[in-house]
């Protein structure tokens, strides 16, 4: 599985989920 996770329009997602994803090393694109 690709370690990079791209979420478009991150502002519409839970900030908690985004923070956890960043902690796990995923790349979040808003």
mmCIF file with all atom_site columns, N, CA and C in Angstrom:
data_model
loop_
_atom_site.group_PDB
_atom_site.id
_atom_site.type_symbol
_atom_site.label_atom_id
_atom_site.label_alt_id
_atom_site.label_comp_id
_atom_site.label_asym_id
_atom_site.label_entity_id
_atom_site.label_seq_id
_atom_site.pdbx_PDB_ins_code
_atom_site.Cartn_x
_atom_site.Cartn_y
_atom_site.Cartn_z
_atom_site.occupancy
_atom_site.B_iso_or_equiv
_atom_site.pdbx_formal_charge
_atom_site.auth_seq_id
_atom_site.auth_comp_id
_atom_site.auth_asym_id
_atom_site.auth_atom_id
_atom_site.pdbx_PDB_model_num
ATOM 1  N N  . UNK A 1 1  ? 0.850   -1.205 0.000  1.00 0.00 ? 1  UNK A N  1
ATOM 2  C CA . UNK A 1 1  ? 0.000   0.000  0.000  1.00 0.00 ? 1  UNK A CA 1
ATOM 3  C C  . UNK A 1 1  ? 0.880   1.247  0.000  1.00 0.00 ? 1  UNK A C  1
ATOM 4  N N  . UNK A 1 2  ? 0.466   2.242  -0.765 1.00 0.00 ? 2  UNK A N  1
ATOM 5  C CA . UNK A 1 2  ? 1.216   3.497  -0.841 1.00 0.00 ? 2  UNK A CA 1
ATOM 6  C C  . UNK A 1 2  ? 1.126   4.225  0.499  1.00 0.00 ? 2  UNK A C  1
ATOM 7  N N  . UNK A 1 3  ? 2.257   4.685  0.999  1.00 0.00 ? 3  UNK A N  1
ATOM 8  C CA . UNK A 1 3  ? 2.291   5.361  2.302  1.00 0.00 ? 3  UNK A CA 1
ATOM 9  C C  . UNK A 1 3  ? 1.727   6.774  2.215  1.00 0.00 ? 3  UNK A C  1
ATOM 10 N N  . UNK A 1 4  ? 1.619   7.287  0.969  1.00 0.00 ? 4  UNK A N  1
ATOM 11 C CA . UNK A 1 4  ? 1.120   8.654  0.803  1.00 0.00 ? 4  UNK A CA 1
ATOM 12 C C  . UNK A 1 4  ? -0.392  8.647  0.669  1.00 0.00 ? 4  UNK A C  1
ATOM 13 N N  . UNK A 1 5  ? -1.065  9.421  1.504  1.00 0.00 ? 5  UNK A N  1
ATOM 14 C CA . UNK A 1 5  ? -2.521  9.513  1.447  1.00 0.00 ? 5  UNK A CA 1
ATOM 15 C C  . UNK A 1 5  ? -2.890  10.950 1.094  1.00 0.00 ? 5  UNK A C  1
ATOM 16 N N  . UNK A 1 6  ? -3.570  11.100 -0.020 1.00 0.00 ? 6  UNK A N  1
ATOM 17 C CA . UNK A 1 6  ? -3.912  12.450 -0.472 1.00 0.00 ? 6  UNK A CA 1
ATOM 18 C C  . UNK A 1 6  ? -5.397  12.705 -0.250 1.00 0.00 ? 6  UNK A C  1
ATOM 19 N N  . UNK A 1 7  ? -5.708  13.711 0.557  1.00 0.00 ? 7  UNK A N  1
ATOM 20 C CA . UNK A 1 7  ? -7.098  14.057 0.830  1.00 0.00 ? 7  UNK A CA 1
ATOM 21 C C  . UNK A 1 7  ? -7.368  15.431 0.232  1.00 0.00 ? 7  UNK A C  1
ATOM 22 N N  . UNK A 1 8  ? -8.226  15.476 -0.762 1.00 0.00 ? 8  UNK A N  1
ATOM 23 C CA . UNK A 1 8  ? -8.569  16.757 -1.383 1.00 0.00 ? 8  UNK A CA 1
ATOM 24 C C  . UNK A 1 8  ? -9.667  17.427 -0.581 1.00 0.00 ? 8  UNK A C  1
ATOM 25 N N  . UNK A 1 9  ? -9.552  18.732 -0.376 1.00 0.00 ? 9  UNK A N  1
ATOM 26 C CA . UNK A 1 9  ? -10.554 19.445 0.404  1.00 0.00 ? 9  UNK A CA 1
ATOM 27 C C  . UNK A 1 9  ? -10.509 18.988 1.851  1.00 0.00 ? 9  UNK A C  1
ATOM 28 N N  . UNK A 1 10 ? -9.332  18.961 2.432  1.00 0.00 ? 10 UNK A N  1
ATOM 29 C CA . UNK A 1 10 ? -9.146  18.463 3.794  1.00 0.00 ? 10 UNK A CA 1
ATOM 30 C C  . UNK A 1 10 ? -9.970  19.262 4.799  1.00 0.00 ? 10 UNK A C  1
ATOM 31 N N  . UNK A 1 11 ? -10.320 20.490 4.443  1.00 0.00 ? 11 UNK A N  1
ATOM 32 C CA . UNK A 1 11 ? -11.090 21.329 5.352  1.00 0.00 ? 11 UNK A CA 1
ATOM 33 C C  . UNK A 1 11 ? -12.453 20.732 5.665  1.00 0.00 ? 11 UNK A C  1
ATOM 34 N N  . UNK A 1 12 ? -12.927 19.849 4.798  1.00 0.00 ? 12 UNK A N  1
ATOM 35 C CA . UNK A 1 12 ? -14.234 19.236 5.013  1.00 0.00 ? 12 UNK A CA 1
ATOM 36 C C  . UNK A 1 12 ? -14.152 17.976 5.850  1.00 0.00 ? 12 UNK A C  1
ATOM 37 N N  . UNK A 1 13 ? -12.935 17.578 6.238  1.00 0.00 ? 13 UNK A N  1
ATOM 38 C CA . UNK A 1 13 ? -12.752 16.363 7.028  1.00 0.00 ? 13 UNK A CA 1
ATOM 39 C C  . UNK A 1 13 ? -12.458 16.729 8.481  1.00 0.00 ? 13 UNK A C  1
ATOM 40 N N  . UNK A 1 14 ? -12.608 15.742 9.346  1.00 0.00 ? 14 UNK A N  1
ATOM 41 C CA . UNK A 1 14 ? -12.332 15.954 10.763 1.00 0.00 ? 14 UNK A CA 1
ATOM 42 C C  . UNK A 1 14 ? -10.862 16.304 10.964 1.00 0.00 ? 14 UNK A C  1
ATOM 43 N N  . UNK A 1 15 ? -10.614 17.400 11.668 1.00 0.00 ? 15 UNK A N  1
ATOM 44 C CA . UNK A 1 15 ? -9.229  17.808 11.911 1.00 0.00 ? 15 UNK A CA 1
ATOM 45 C C  . UNK A 1 15 ? -8.496  16.751 12.739 1.00 0.00 ? 15 UNK A C  1
ATOM 46 N N  . UNK A 1 16 ? -9.225  16.054 13.582 1.00 0.00 ? 16 UNK A N  1
ATOM 47 C CA . UNK A 1 16 ? -8.603  15.006 14.398 1.00 0.00 ? 16 UNK A CA 1
ATOM 48 C C  . UNK A 1 16 ? -8.064  13.901 13.502 1.00 0.00 ? 16 UNK A C  1
ATOM 49 N N  . UNK A 1 17 ? -8.861  13.511 12.504 1.00 0.00 ? 17 UNK A N  1
ATOM 50 C CA . UNK A 1 17 ? -8.436  12.462 11.572 1.00 0.00 ? 17 UNK A CA 1
ATOM 51 C C  . UNK A 1 17 ? -7.203  12.915 10.810 1.00 0.00 ? 17 UNK A C  1
ATOM 52 N N  . UNK A 1 18 ? -7.199  14.179 10.382 1.00 0.00 ? 18 UNK A N  1
ATOM 53 C CA . UNK A 1 18 ? -6.061  14.724 9.640  1.00 0.00 ? 18 UNK A CA 1
ATOM 54 C C  . UNK A 1 18 ? -4.805  14.728 10.513 1.00 0.00 ? 18 UNK A C  1
ATOM 55 N N  . UNK A 1 19 ? -4.956  15.144 11.775 1.00 0.00 ? 19 UNK A N  1
ATOM 56 C CA . UNK A 1 19 ? -3.801  15.198 12.664 1.00 0.00 ? 19 UNK A CA 1
ATOM 57 C C  . UNK A 1 19 ? -3.237  13.801 12.899 1.00 0.00 ? 19 UNK A C  1
ATOM 58 N N  . UNK A 1 20 ? -4.118  12.830 13.082 1.00 0.00 ? 20 UNK A N  1
ATOM 59 C CA . UNK A 1 20 ? -3.674  11.448 13.294 1.00 0.00 ? 20 UNK A CA 1
ATOM 60 C C  . UNK A 1 20 ? -2.934  10.950 12.057 1.00 0.00 ? 20 UNK A C  1
ATOM 61 N N  . UNK A 1 21 ? -3.497  11.241 10.881 1.00 0.00 ? 21 UNK A N  1
ATOM 62 C CA . UNK A 1 21 ? -2.871  10.804 9.628  1.00 0.00 ? 21 UNK A CA 1
ATOM 63 C C  . UNK A 1 21 ? -1.481  11.416 9.492  1.00 0.00 ? 21 UNK A C  1
ATOM 64 N N  . UNK A 1 22 ? -1.350  12.696 9.841  1.00 0.00 ? 22 UNK A N  1
ATOM 65 C CA . UNK A 1 22 ? -0.052  13.363 9.751  1.00 0.00 ? 22 UNK A CA 1
ATOM 66 C C  . UNK A 1 22 ? 0.931   12.725 10.732 1.00 0.00 ? 22 UNK A C  1
ATOM 67 N N  . UNK A 1 23 ? 0.431   12.378 11.931 1.00 0.00 ? 23 UNK A N  1
ATOM 68 C CA . UNK A 1 23 ? 1.298   11.742 12.921 1.00 0.00 ? 23 UNK A CA 1
ATOM 69 C C  . UNK A 1 23 ? 1.808   10.399 12.409 1.00 0.00 ? 23 UNK A C  1
ATOM 70 N N  . UNK A 1 24 ? 0.985   9.719  11.612 1.00 0.00 ? 24 UNK A N  1
ATOM 71 C CA . UNK A 1 24 ? 1.367   8.412  11.079 1.00 0.00 ? 24 UNK A CA 1
ATOM 72 C C  . UNK A 1 24 ? 2.274   8.545  9.863  1.00 0.00 ? 24 UNK A C  1
ATOM 73 N N  . UNK A 1 25 ? 2.472   9.778  9.401  1.00 0.00 ? 25 UNK A N  1
ATOM 74 C CA . UNK A 1 25 ? 3.402   10.009 8.304  1.00 0.00 ? 25 UNK A CA 1
ATOM 75 C C  . UNK A 1 25 ? 2.740   10.120 6.940  1.00 0.00 ? 25 UNK A C  1
ATOM 76 N N  . UNK A 1 26 ? 1.421   10.336 6.939  1.00 0.00 ? 26 UNK A N  1
ATOM 77 C CA . UNK A 1 26 ? 0.738   10.499 5.652  1.00 0.00 ? 26 UNK A CA 1
ATOM 78 C C  . UNK A 1 26 ? 0.830   11.949 5.199  1.00 0.00 ? 26 UNK A C  1
ATOM 79 N N  . UNK A 1 27 ? 0.735   12.156 3.891  1.00 0.00 ? 27 UNK A N  1
ATOM 80 C CA . UNK A 1 27 ? 0.776   13.515 3.353  1.00 0.00 ? 27 UNK A CA 1
ATOM 81 C C  . UNK A 1 27 ? -0.650  13.993 3.132  1.00 0.00 ? 27 UNK A C  1
ATOM 82 N N  . UNK A 1 28 ? -1.011  15.097 3.758  1.00 0.00 ? 28 UNK A N  1
ATOM 83 C CA . UNK A 1 28 ? -2.356  15.638 3.629  1.00 0.00 ? 28 UNK A CA 1
ATOM 84 C C  . UNK A 1 28 ? -2.316  16.879 2.750  1.00 0.00 ? 28 UNK A C  1
ATOM 85 N N  . UNK A 1 29 ? -3.104  16.870 1.687  1.00 0.00 ? 29 UNK A N  1
ATOM 86 C CA . UNK A 1 29 ? -3.173  18.027 0.791  1.00 0.00 ? 29 UNK A CA 1
ATOM 87 C C  . UNK A 1 29 ? -4.555  18.656 0.896  1.00 0.00 ? 29 UNK A C  1
ATOM 88 N N  . UNK A 1 30 ? -4.597  19.922 1.300  1.00 0.00 ? 30 UNK A N  1
ATOM 89 C CA . UNK A 1 30 ? -5.895  20.583 1.431  1.00 0.00 ? 30 UNK A CA 1
ATOM 90 C C  . UNK A 1 30 ? -6.238  21.367 0.187  1.00 0.00 ? 30 UNK A C  1
#
